Coordinates of C-alpha atoms in Angstrom, one line a residue:
X1 CA 7.2 -46.3 -68.9
X2 CA 8.8 -45.1 -71.4
X3 CA 12.1 -47.5 -71.0
X4 CA 13.3 -50.0 -68.7
X5 CA 16.8 -49.5 -70.3
X6 CA 18.8 -47.6 -72.4
X7 CA 19.8 -48.6 -76.0
X8 CA 23.3 -49.0 -74.6
X9 CA 23.1 -51.2 -72.0
X10 CA 21.7 -54.5 -72.5
X11 CA 24.1 -57.9 -73.3
X12 CA 24.2 -61.7 -72.9
X13 CA 23.7 -61.5 -69.2
X14 CA 20.1 -59.9 -70.0
X15 CA 19.0 -62.5 -72.2
X16 CA 15.2 -63.6 -71.8
X17 CA 14.4 -60.4 -70.2
X18 CA 11.5 -58.7 -71.3
X19 CA 12.5 -55.0 -72.0
X20 CA 11.2 -51.5 -73.2
X21 CA 13.4 -49.3 -75.2
X22 CA 12.7 -45.6 -76.5
X23 CA 14.6 -44.0 -78.9
X24 CA 15.2 -42.8 -82.6
X25 CA 15.1 -45.0 -85.5
X26 CA 18.8 -45.0 -86.8
X27 CA 18.3 -47.3 -89.8
X28 CA 16.1 -50.3 -91.1
X29 CA 16.9 -53.2 -93.3
X30 CA 14.2 -55.4 -95.0
X31 CA 15.4 -58.8 -95.8
X32 CA 12.5 -60.7 -97.0
X33 CA 10.9 -62.5 -94.1
X34 CA 12.7 -60.3 -91.6
X35 CA 12.8 -56.7 -90.9
X36 CA 15.9 -55.0 -88.6
X37 CA 15.5 -51.8 -87.0
X38 CA 18.5 -50.3 -85.3
X39 CA 17.0 -47.9 -82.5
X40 CA 19.3 -45.2 -81.2
X41 CA 19.7 -42.9 -78.1
X42 CA 22.4 -41.3 -76.1
X43 CA 23.6 -44.2 -74.6
X44 CA 24.0 -46.8 -78.0
X45 CA 22.3 -48.7 -80.6
X46 CA 20.4 -51.7 -80.0
X47 CA 19.0 -54.1 -83.2
X48 CA 15.3 -54.9 -83.3
X49 CA 13.9 -57.5 -85.3
X50 CA 10.3 -58.4 -86.6
X51 CA 9.7 -61.8 -87.9
X52 CA 6.8 -62.3 -90.5
X53 CA 5.9 -65.3 -89.1
X54 CA 5.1 -64.1 -85.5
X55 CA 3.2 -61.1 -86.3
X56 CA 2.8 -59.5 -90.1
X57 CA 0.8 -56.4 -89.1
X58 CA 3.5 -55.6 -86.6
X59 CA 6.1 -56.2 -89.3
X60 CA 4.0 -53.9 -91.5
X61 CA 4.3 -51.1 -89.0
X62 CA 7.9 -51.6 -88.9
X63 CA 8.8 -51.3 -92.5
X64 CA 7.0 -47.8 -92.2
X65 CA 9.5 -46.4 -89.7
X66 CA 11.6 -43.5 -91.4
X67 CA 15.0 -42.0 -90.0
X68 CA 14.6 -40.5 -86.8
X69 CA 10.9 -41.6 -86.0
X70 CA 10.9 -41.8 -82.1
X71 CA 9.6 -45.1 -81.1
X72 CA 8.9 -46.9 -78.3
X73 CA 9.2 -51.0 -78.4
X74 CA 8.6 -53.9 -75.9
X75 CA 10.0 -57.6 -76.6
X76 CA 12.4 -60.2 -75.6
X77 CA 15.9 -60.0 -75.4
X78 CA 17.7 -62.9 -77.5
X79 CA 21.2 -63.7 -78.8
X80 CA 22.1 -62.3 -82.6
X81 CA 22.6 -65.2 -84.6
X82 CA 25.2 -62.6 -87.0
X83 CA 26.7 -60.7 -84.2
X84 CA 28.4 -57.2 -84.3
X85 CA 31.4 -56.6 -82.5
X86 CA 31.6 -52.8 -83.3
X87 CA 29.2 -51.8 -80.8
X88 CA 28.5 -53.1 -77.0
X89 CA 25.4 -54.5 -77.6
X90 CA 26.5 -56.4 -80.8
X91 CA 25.8 -60.1 -79.3
X92 CA 21.9 -59.4 -78.9
X93 CA 18.5 -58.0 -80.2
X94 CA 15.3 -57.4 -79.1
X95 CA 12.4 -59.5 -80.6
X96 CA 9.7 -57.0 -80.6
X97 CA 6.2 -57.6 -79.2
X98 CA 4.8 -54.2 -79.4
X99 CA 5.5 -51.0 -81.2
X100 CA 4.5 -47.4 -80.6
X101 CA 5.4 -44.4 -82.7
X102 CA 5.9 -41.7 -80.0
X103 CA 6.6 -38.8 -82.7
X104 CA 7.1 -38.9 -86.6
X105 CA 10.1 -37.1 -88.3
X106 CA 10.6 -35.4 -91.6
X107 CA 13.9 -36.6 -93.5
X108 CA 16.9 -35.0 -91.7
X109 CA 18.7 -32.8 -94.2
X110 CA 21.9 -34.6 -93.4
X111 CA 22.6 -38.4 -92.3
X112 CA 22.9 -39.0 -88.6
X113 CA 26.2 -41.0 -88.5
X114 CA 29.6 -40.4 -87.3
X115 CA 30.9 -39.8 -90.9
X116 CA 28.2 -37.3 -92.0
X117 CA 27.0 -35.9 -95.5
X118 CA 26.2 -32.4 -93.8
X119 CA 28.6 -29.3 -94.1
X120 CA 29.3 -27.1 -91.4
X121 CA 26.9 -24.3 -92.3
X122 CA 23.6 -26.9 -92.6
X123 CA 24.9 -28.5 -89.3
X124 CA 24.9 -25.5 -87.5
X125 CA 21.6 -24.6 -88.8
X126 CA 20.3 -27.9 -87.4
X127 CA 22.5 -28.0 -83.9
X128 CA 19.8 -30.2 -82.3
X129 CA 20.4 -32.8 -84.8
X130 CA 24.0 -32.5 -85.0
X131 CA 23.9 -33.3 -81.1
X132 CA 22.7 -36.5 -82.0
X133 CA 26.0 -37.7 -84.0
X134 CA 28.3 -39.3 -81.4
X135 CA 31.5 -37.0 -82.1
X136 CA 29.2 -34.0 -81.1
X137 CA 27.4 -35.9 -78.4
X138 CA 30.5 -37.2 -76.8
X139 CA 32.2 -33.8 -76.9
X140 CA 29.6 -32.2 -74.9
X141 CA 29.8 -35.4 -72.4
X142 CA 33.9 -35.0 -72.4
X143 CA 33.0 -31.4 -71.3
X144 CA 30.7 -32.1 -68.7
X145 CA 33.3 -34.9 -67.1
X146 CA 36.3 -32.1 -67.3
X147 CA 34.0 -29.3 -65.7
X148 CA 33.0 -31.6 -63.0
X149 CA 36.9 -32.9 -62.2
X150 CA 37.6 -29.1 -62.1
X151 CA 34.8 -28.6 -59.2
X152 CA 35.9 -31.8 -57.4
X153 CA 39.5 -30.6 -57.5
X154 CA 39.0 -27.0 -56.4
X155 CA 36.5 -27.9 -54.0
X156 CA 38.6 -30.5 -52.2
X157 CA 41.0 -27.3 -51.7
X158 CA 38.6 -25.2 -49.8
X159 CA 37.5 -22.9 -53.2
X160 CA 34.3 -21.7 -52.8
X161 CA 32.3 -21.0 -55.9
X162 CA 30.6 -17.8 -55.9
X163 CA 28.6 -16.2 -58.8
X164 CA 29.2 -12.6 -59.6
X165 CA 27.1 -10.2 -62.0
X166 CA 26.5 -10.5 -65.8
X167 CA 25.1 -6.7 -66.0
X168 CA 28.3 -4.7 -65.0
X169 CA 30.0 -1.2 -65.9
X170 CA 31.8 -0.8 -69.5
X171 CA 35.5 -0.3 -69.2
X172 CA 38.0 1.0 -71.9
X173 CA 40.6 -1.6 -71.4
X174 CA 40.8 -4.7 -73.4
X175 CA 38.4 -6.3 -76.1
X176 CA 35.3 -4.5 -77.2
X177 CA 32.3 -4.8 -74.9
X178 CA 28.9 -5.9 -75.7
X179 CA 26.2 -3.6 -74.2
X180 CA 23.0 -4.0 -72.7
X181 CA 20.7 -0.6 -73.0
X182 CA 18.7 0.1 -69.7
X183 CA 15.1 0.8 -70.1
X184 CA 14.8 2.3 -66.3
X185 CA 18.1 4.6 -66.8
X186 CA 17.2 6.2 -70.4
X187 CA 20.6 6.8 -72.0
X188 CA 22.4 4.3 -69.9
X189 CA 24.0 1.2 -70.6
X190 CA 25.1 -2.3 -69.0
X191 CA 27.8 -4.1 -70.2
X192 CA 28.4 -7.8 -70.4
X193 CA 31.5 -9.4 -68.6
X194 CA 34.6 -9.6 -70.3
X195 CA 36.0 -11.2 -67.4
X196 CA 34.6 -11.1 -63.6
X197 CA 38.3 -9.5 -62.9
X198 CA 37.3 -6.4 -60.3
X199 CA 34.6 -8.9 -58.7
X200 CA 36.7 -11.7 -57.5
X201 CA 39.1 -9.0 -56.2
X202 CA 36.6 -7.5 -54.3
X203 CA 35.5 -11.0 -52.9
X204 CA 39.2 -11.1 -52.3
X205 CA 38.6 -7.8 -49.9
X206 CA 35.6 -9.6 -48.4
X207 CA 37.4 -12.3 -47.0
X208 CA 36.7 -15.6 -49.5
X209 CA 40.5 -16.3 -49.8
X210 CA 39.8 -19.1 -52.3
X211 CA 37.3 -18.3 -55.0
X212 CA 36.5 -20.1 -58.2
X213 CA 33.7 -19.8 -60.8
X214 CA 32.8 -21.8 -64.1
X215 CA 31.6 -18.5 -65.8
X216 CA 30.2 -17.1 -69.1
X217 CA 32.3 -14.2 -70.5
X218 CA 31.5 -12.2 -73.5
X219 CA 33.9 -10.3 -76.1
X220 CA 32.9 -8.1 -79.1
X221 CA 35.9 -9.2 -81.3
X222 CA 36.7 -10.9 -84.6
X223 CA 36.4 -15.0 -84.4
X224 CA 38.9 -17.7 -85.2
X225 CA 38.5 -21.5 -84.6
X226 CA 39.5 -21.1 -81.1
X227 CA 37.3 -18.0 -80.2
X228 CA 33.3 -17.5 -79.6
X229 CA 31.6 -14.1 -79.0
X230 CA 30.5 -15.7 -75.5
X231 CA 33.0 -18.4 -73.5
X232 CA 33.3 -20.0 -70.6
X233 CA 36.4 -19.4 -68.0
X234 CA 37.4 -21.5 -65.1
X235 CA 38.1 -18.3 -63.2
X236 CA 40.0 -18.4 -59.8
X237 CA 41.4 -15.9 -57.4
X238 CA 43.4 -16.7 -53.9
X239 CA 44.4 -14.4 -51.0
X240 CA 47.8 -14.2 -49.1
X241 CA 49.6 -16.1 -51.9
X242 CA 52.6 -15.3 -54.1
X243 CA 53.3 -16.5 -57.8
X244 CA 54.6 -19.9 -56.8
X245 CA 51.5 -20.5 -54.6
X246 CA 49.3 -20.2 -57.8
X247 CA 51.5 -22.1 -60.4
X248 CA 51.5 -24.9 -57.9
X249 CA 47.7 -25.1 -57.0
X250 CA 46.7 -24.8 -61.1
X251 CA 49.7 -27.1 -62.2
X252 CA 48.2 -29.5 -59.9
X253 CA 44.9 -29.3 -61.5
X254 CA 46.2 -29.9 -64.9
X255 CA 48.0 -32.8 -63.7
X256 CA 44.6 -33.9 -62.1
X257 CA 42.8 -33.6 -65.4
X258 CA 45.5 -35.1 -67.4
X259 CA 45.7 -38.2 -65.2
X260 CA 41.9 -38.7 -64.3
X261 CA 41.0 -38.3 -68.0
X262 CA 44.0 -39.7 -70.0
X263 CA 45.8 -41.4 -67.5
X264 CA 48.9 -39.5 -68.1
X265 CA 51.3 -38.8 -65.4
X266 CA 53.4 -35.7 -65.7
X267 CA 56.4 -34.3 -63.9
X268 CA 56.8 -30.6 -62.7
X269 CA 55.8 -28.5 -65.9
X270 CA 59.0 -26.9 -67.4
X271 CA 58.9 -22.9 -67.2
X272 CA 60.2 -20.4 -69.9
X273 CA 60.5 -16.6 -69.6
X274 CA 58.5 -14.3 -72.4
X275 CA 61.7 -13.1 -73.6
X276 CA 63.1 -16.5 -74.2
X277 CA 59.9 -18.0 -75.6
X278 CA 59.6 -15.2 -78.1
X279 CA 63.4 -15.5 -79.1
X280 CA 63.3 -19.4 -79.0
X281 CA 59.9 -19.8 -81.0
X282 CA 58.5 -16.4 -82.1
X283 CA 55.5 -16.7 -80.0
X284 CA 54.5 -16.2 -76.3
X285 CA 52.5 -19.9 -76.4
X286 CA 55.1 -22.2 -78.0
X287 CA 54.4 -25.9 -78.9
X288 CA 57.1 -27.9 -77.3
X289 CA 56.1 -31.2 -78.5
X290 CA 58.5 -30.6 -81.4
X291 CA 62.0 -28.9 -81.7
X292 CA 62.7 -26.8 -84.7
X293 CA 63.9 -24.0 -82.1
X294 CA 64.9 -20.7 -83.7
X295 CA 69.0 -20.0 -84.4
X296 CA 69.4 -16.2 -84.6
X297 CA 72.1 -15.8 -87.6
X298 CA 73.4 -12.3 -87.8
X299 CA 76.7 -12.7 -86.7
X300 CA 77.3 -15.5 -89.3
X301 CA 75.0 -14.3 -92.0
X302 CA 75.7 -10.6 -92.5
X303 CA 79.4 -10.5 -93.0
X304 CA 79.1 -11.3 -97.0
X305 CA 77.4 -9.4 -99.8
X306 CA 74.1 -10.7 -99.8
X307 CA 71.9 -7.0 -99.1
X308 CA 69.0 -9.0 -97.8
X309 CA 70.5 -10.3 -95.3
X310 CA 72.9 -7.7 -94.6
X311 CA 70.0 -5.0 -94.2
X312 CA 67.5 -7.1 -92.2
X313 CA 67.3 -6.2 -88.4
X314 CA 67.0 -10.1 -87.7
X315 CA 68.2 -13.2 -89.6
X316 CA 66.7 -16.1 -87.9
X317 CA 66.1 -20.0 -89.1
X318 CA 65.0 -23.2 -88.0
X319 CA 66.3 -26.8 -88.8
X320 CA 63.4 -28.9 -90.2
X321 CA 64.2 -32.7 -89.6
X322 CA 64.7 -35.2 -92.1
X323 CA 63.6 -32.9 -94.8
X324 CA 67.1 -32.4 -96.8
X325 CA 65.2 -34.4 -99.6
X326 CA 62.5 -32.3 -100.2
X327 CA 62.2 -31.2 -104.0
X328 CA 62.5 -27.8 -105.6
X329 CA 59.0 -27.9 -106.1
X330 CA 57.9 -28.6 -102.3
X331 CA 60.2 -26.2 -101.3
X332 CA 58.9 -23.3 -103.7
X333 CA 55.7 -24.0 -102.2
X334 CA 57.0 -23.4 -98.8
X335 CA 58.0 -20.1 -100.0
X336 CA 55.0 -19.4 -101.6
X337 CA 53.2 -20.2 -98.3
X338 CA 55.1 -18.0 -96.4
X339 CA 54.8 -15.1 -98.9
X340 CA 50.6 -15.2 -98.4
X341 CA 49.4 -12.1 -97.1
X342 CA 48.4 -14.1 -93.7
X343 CA 52.3 -14.7 -93.1
X344 CA 53.6 -11.7 -94.9
X345 CA 57.4 -12.9 -95.7
X346 CA 59.2 -11.4 -98.6
X347 CA 61.2 -14.5 -99.6
X348 CA 62.7 -17.6 -98.0
X349 CA 66.3 -18.8 -97.8
X350 CA 67.3 -22.3 -97.9
X351 CA 70.1 -25.0 -97.1
X352 CA 70.1 -28.6 -97.3
X353 CA 72.2 -30.5 -95.1
X354 CA 72.8 -33.5 -97.5
X355 CA 76.1 -35.3 -95.9
X356 CA 78.8 -34.4 -93.4
X357 CA 80.6 -31.2 -94.5
X358 CA 78.2 -30.7 -97.5
X359 CA 75.4 -28.1 -97.4
X360 CA 73.9 -26.8 -100.6
X361 CA 72.0 -23.5 -100.3
X362 CA 70.0 -21.2 -102.5
X363 CA 72.6 -18.7 -101.7
X364 CA 76.1 -20.7 -102.3
X365 CA 77.0 -17.3 -104.4
X366 CA 77.3 -15.7 -101.1
X367 CA 78.2 -18.4 -98.9
X368 CA 80.5 -21.0 -98.3
X369 CA 80.7 -24.5 -96.5
X370 CA 82.3 -22.8 -93.4
X371 CA 79.4 -20.3 -93.4
X372 CA 76.8 -22.7 -93.8
X373 CA 78.3 -25.1 -91.3
X374 CA 77.7 -22.3 -88.7
X375 CA 74.3 -22.1 -90.0
X376 CA 73.9 -25.8 -89.0
X377 CA 75.3 -25.4 -85.6
X378 CA 73.2 -22.5 -84.6
X379 CA 69.9 -24.1 -85.8
X380 CA 70.8 -27.5 -84.3
X381 CA 70.8 -29.1 -87.9
X382 CA 72.0 -32.4 -88.5
X383 CA 72.7 -34.6 -91.6
X384 CA 69.5 -34.9 -93.6
X385 CA 68.1 -31.5 -92.5
X386 CA 66.9 -28.7 -94.3
X387 CA 67.5 -25.5 -92.7
X388 CA 64.8 -22.7 -93.4
X389 CA 66.0 -18.7 -93.0
X390 CA 63.8 -15.7 -92.9
X391 CA 64.8 -12.2 -92.3
X392 CA 63.3 -8.7 -92.1
X393 CA 62.5 -6.5 -88.6
X394 CA 62.5 -8.6 -85.5
X395 CA 59.2 -8.9 -84.3
X396 CA 57.6 -9.5 -87.9
X397 CA 60.0 -12.3 -88.6
X398 CA 59.7 -14.0 -85.7
X399 CA 56.0 -14.1 -86.1
X400 CA 56.6 -15.4 -89.5
X401 CA 58.9 -18.0 -88.9
X402 CA 56.8 -19.2 -86.1
X403 CA 53.8 -19.7 -88.4
X404 CA 56.1 -21.9 -90.6
X405 CA 57.4 -23.9 -87.7
X406 CA 53.6 -25.0 -86.7
X407 CA 52.8 -25.3 -90.4
X408 CA 55.9 -27.7 -90.6
X409 CA 55.0 -29.4 -87.2
X410 CA 51.6 -29.9 -89.0
X411 CA 52.8 -31.2 -92.3
X412 CA 55.3 -33.4 -90.4
X413 CA 52.9 -35.4 -88.3
X414 CA 54.7 -33.8 -85.1
X415 CA 51.9 -32.0 -83.3
X416 CA 50.3 -35.5 -82.3
X417 CA 47.1 -35.0 -80.6
X418 CA 47.5 -37.7 -77.7
X419 CA 50.7 -36.3 -76.7
X420 CA 50.5 -33.1 -73.9
X421 CA 53.4 -31.0 -73.4
X422 CA 52.4 -28.4 -70.7
X423 CA 54.6 -24.9 -70.2
X424 CA 54.2 -21.9 -68.1
X425 CA 55.3 -19.1 -69.7
X426 CA 56.6 -16.2 -67.0
X427 CA 57.8 -12.6 -66.6
X428 CA 55.2 -10.9 -69.5
X429 CA 56.2 -7.0 -70.0
X430 CA 53.8 -5.3 -68.1
X431 CA 52.8 -2.8 -70.9
X432 CA 52.8 -3.1 -74.6
X433 CA 52.9 0.1 -77.1
X434 CA 50.1 0.5 -79.3
X435 CA 51.2 2.2 -82.4
X436 CA 47.5 3.1 -83.4
X437 CA 46.4 5.2 -80.1
X438 CA 50.7 6.2 -79.5
X439 CA 50.4 5.1 -75.7
X440 CA 51.2 2.1 -73.7
X441 CA 48.5 -0.3 -72.8
X442 CA 48.5 -3.1 -70.2
X443 CA 49.6 -6.5 -71.5
X444 CA 47.0 -8.3 -69.7
X445 CA 44.7 -5.9 -68.0
X446 CA 45.4 -2.8 -65.5
X447 CA 45.3 -4.8 -62.1
X448 CA 48.4 -6.5 -62.9
X449 CA 51.4 -6.2 -60.4
X450 CA 55.0 -5.2 -61.8
X451 CA 57.8 -6.5 -60.4
X452 CA 59.2 -4.6 -57.6
X453 CA 62.6 -4.6 -59.0
X454 CA 61.3 -3.0 -61.9
X455 CA 59.2 -0.2 -60.5
X456 CA 61.9 2.5 -61.1
X457 CA 61.6 1.9 -64.8
X458 CA 57.9 3.0 -64.9
X459 CA 59.0 6.5 -65.3
X460 CA 62.3 6.3 -67.2
X461 CA 61.5 3.0 -69.8
X462 CA 58.1 1.5 -68.9
X463 CA 58.5 -0.8 -71.9
X464 CA 61.2 -3.0 -69.9
X465 CA 58.9 -3.4 -66.9
X466 CA 58.3 -6.9 -66.1
X467 CA 54.5 -8.3 -64.8
X468 CA 53.9 -10.8 -62.2
X469 CA 52.2 -12.3 -64.9
X470 CA 52.1 -15.8 -66.5
X471 CA 50.4 -17.9 -68.9
X472 CA 50.1 -22.0 -68.7
X473 CA 50.6 -23.1 -72.5
X474 CA 49.4 -26.6 -73.6
X475 CA 50.5 -27.9 -77.0
X476 CA 50.7 -24.7 -78.6
X477 CA 47.5 -23.1 -76.9
X478 CA 47.2 -20.6 -74.1
X479 CA 45.0 -22.3 -71.8
X480 CA 44.9 -20.3 -68.7
X481 CA 46.9 -17.2 -67.7
X482 CA 46.8 -14.8 -64.6
X483 CA 49.0 -12.5 -62.4
X484 CA 49.8 -11.4 -59.1
X485 CA 47.3 -8.3 -58.6
X486 CA 47.9 -4.9 -57.2
X487 CA 46.3 -4.6 -53.7
X488 CA 47.2 -0.9 -52.9
X489 CA 45.5 2.2 -53.9
X490 CA 48.5 4.3 -54.6
X491 CA 50.1 1.6 -56.7
X492 CA 46.8 1.3 -58.7
X493 CA 46.3 4.9 -59.0
X494 CA 50.3 4.9 -60.3
X495 CA 49.4 2.1 -62.8
X496 CA 46.3 4.1 -64.3
X497 CA 48.5 7.3 -64.9
X498 CA 50.7 5.2 -66.7
X499 CA 48.2 3.7 -69.0
X500 CA 47.0 7.1 -69.8
X501 CA 44.1 7.9 -67.2
X502 CA 43.8 11.2 -65.6
X503 CA 42.8 10.8 -61.8
X504 CA 39.0 11.5 -62.8
X505 CA 38.9 9.1 -65.4
X506 CA 40.3 6.4 -63.1
X507 CA 37.9 7.1 -60.4
X508 CA 35.3 7.5 -62.7
X509 CA 35.8 4.3 -64.2
X510 CA 37.3 2.0 -61.1
X511 CA 36.7 4.4 -58.3
X512 CA 34.8 1.1 -56.5
X513 CA 37.8 -1.1 -56.8
X514 CA 40.2 1.7 -55.5
X515 CA 38.0 2.7 -52.6
X516 CA 37.7 -1.0 -51.7
X517 CA 41.6 -1.1 -51.1
X518 CA 41.3 1.5 -48.5
X519 CA 39.5 -1.3 -46.3
X520 CA 42.4 -3.5 -45.7
X521 CA 42.9 -5.4 -49.1
X522 CA 45.2 -8.4 -48.7
X523 CA 47.6 -9.4 -51.0
X524 CA 46.1 -11.9 -53.9
X525 CA 46.2 -13.2 -57.3
X526 CA 44.8 -15.5 -59.8
X527 CA 44.5 -17.4 -62.8
X528 CA 41.5 -17.9 -65.4
X529 CA 41.4 -21.2 -67.8
X530 CA 39.5 -21.0 -71.0
X531 CA 37.4 -24.1 -70.3
X532 CA 36.3 -24.4 -74.1
X533 CA 39.6 -24.4 -75.5
X534 CA 41.1 -26.5 -72.8
X535 CA 38.3 -29.4 -73.2
X536 CA 39.0 -29.2 -77.0
X537 CA 42.8 -29.8 -76.1
X538 CA 42.2 -32.4 -74.0
X539 CA 40.1 -33.9 -76.1
X540 CA 42.2 -33.7 -79.0
X541 CA 41.0 -31.1 -81.3
X542 CA 42.3 -27.9 -81.8
X543 CA 39.0 -26.0 -82.5
X544 CA 36.1 -25.6 -80.0
X545 CA 32.9 -25.5 -81.6
X546 CA 32.0 -29.1 -80.9
X547 CA 32.4 -28.6 -77.3
X548 CA 30.0 -25.8 -77.2
X549 CA 26.0 -27.1 -77.4
X550 CA 25.1 -24.0 -79.5
X551 CA 28.0 -22.1 -80.9
X552 CA 28.1 -19.1 -83.2
X553 CA 29.6 -19.2 -86.8
X554 CA 32.8 -17.6 -88.1
X555 CA 30.7 -14.1 -88.2
X556 CA 29.4 -14.4 -84.9
X557 CA 26.0 -15.4 -85.9
X558 CA 23.6 -18.2 -84.2
X559 CA 22.2 -19.4 -87.8
X560 CA 20.0 -21.8 -85.7
X561 CA 17.9 -19.5 -84.0
X562 CA 19.0 -16.4 -86.8
X563 CA 20.8 -14.1 -84.0
X564 CA 21.7 -11.2 -84.1
X565 CA 18.4 -9.9 -85.2
X566 CA 16.2 -6.4 -85.6
X567 CA 13.8 -6.0 -82.8
X568 CA 10.6 -4.2 -82.9
X569 CA 9.9 -0.4 -82.9
X570 CA 7.9 -0.4 -79.7
X571 CA 10.9 -2.2 -77.8
X572 CA 13.5 0.4 -79.4
X573 CA 11.0 3.3 -78.1
X574 CA 11.0 1.8 -74.6
X575 CA 15.0 1.6 -74.6
X576 CA 15.3 4.9 -75.8
X577 CA 17.1 4.0 -79.0
X578 CA 16.5 6.5 -81.4
X579 CA 19.6 5.9 -83.9
X580 CA 18.2 2.5 -84.6
X581 CA 14.6 3.2 -84.8
X582 CA 15.6 5.7 -87.7
X583 CA 17.6 3.0 -89.5
X584 CA 14.5 0.8 -89.2

């Protein structure tokens, strides 16, 4: 038997017991006649004691142990004379009677401590060592808990978990596919799924009216802190439902997670249209834990001789709470921040609301106190606030001010990780114009149903057609999104037409789905949560990497196993990949 107890289990109630523990050497301390070893496993740390008076050879063996050696010890539980209230086992220790080294260890390239000296790159390369650290280990255990609660909630509502294929057909919509060459069909390729979208719709045609799957998805796209080339979705679909049914079910699931995991009970989630979100916060996933709503200033800022504002499509500002005391140096730093290429603003105007009726601005030459008071009223500024104003093309300016608002939220400590502010964003546009291809693309995907009252606009003004689509936002992050689907063949064909598909292209790419719609497809809709992002936010973090056991780096590489990598010429020959063969 390698262990009778774990390293985080023993307490004063276990005094006098003979126990066997196994784990890794965390650290050792040699104090003259005594040697102490901390042994660690997934469950915690227990102190071991070796006394010269009892067994000098045993103590000599203990003194030779290095960090991360794997050991097995047997001994008696005794009370610690110098207790450690920082760990659950801190009132006891093990007086060791036998010690076995199960495996030696090289000196790790970084310390296996909560606060480590290892940088991101080295910890990614030795991820299996990083997992021994509490922050990573606990994040993975937390992810397991979230996943289990999701399964429990959905199973209790009669959802059926069904696996869908990983080797599918490439489609032209959405992000780039990862492709897989077929050995048995030379010159043909599978694609890895970006989502199980069409398969879950086919399950609805098949009569499985409540489906879910916790599923890997793949997108060959540029990476950020909250993106990976392979990621996990909580994928769900329901039949005989309308939008309200889906919002109710999955708002309930989010409430269940917040209550079960954090003990937080929330009222009904607020709702906001896409247009309102863009107008008020400059993006479709606003963080509503704090204010600084946008105030559009065109009417009160474009009547003077300030050409910067007069020629702008949009003049818009925010009121930064209690920031009127910012120095010129601090404001100049913010101006430099919005001018960075990542934000792209050409400049920024400010006004300090210093006292009632006294507002000092960087454009006092053009605007009097009455003008500035109107700025304050529109942005909601109070005495002591700082008004910041950007101007330019409407869409770009909103995006720039949104970035500034989020940056200030971080700097002012307004984005608290232990506060949770969910929000439904609804009534998305069905289509969005792409400047590069000069055509409309589906904002979500081509299977999203348009609102029936907007159908007439498809031919005359397609950009104004609203979709039966919805996103669930939590703390400024989209954690889930979905829609009511098209379930009629003719409407789906019409949608493909407006997306630029010829009838032949639509049949070639999606004929299997359109054919299925001819056999009694029910009304259906669904939603998918990003499990990695949801878990990170519930865990109080913005980045997802520590909640994934073996993540890729920002270049999409797995530096631990060194992938992607070249493959042997013989494999390329079998796959009929001549281009790569000539490059090698």
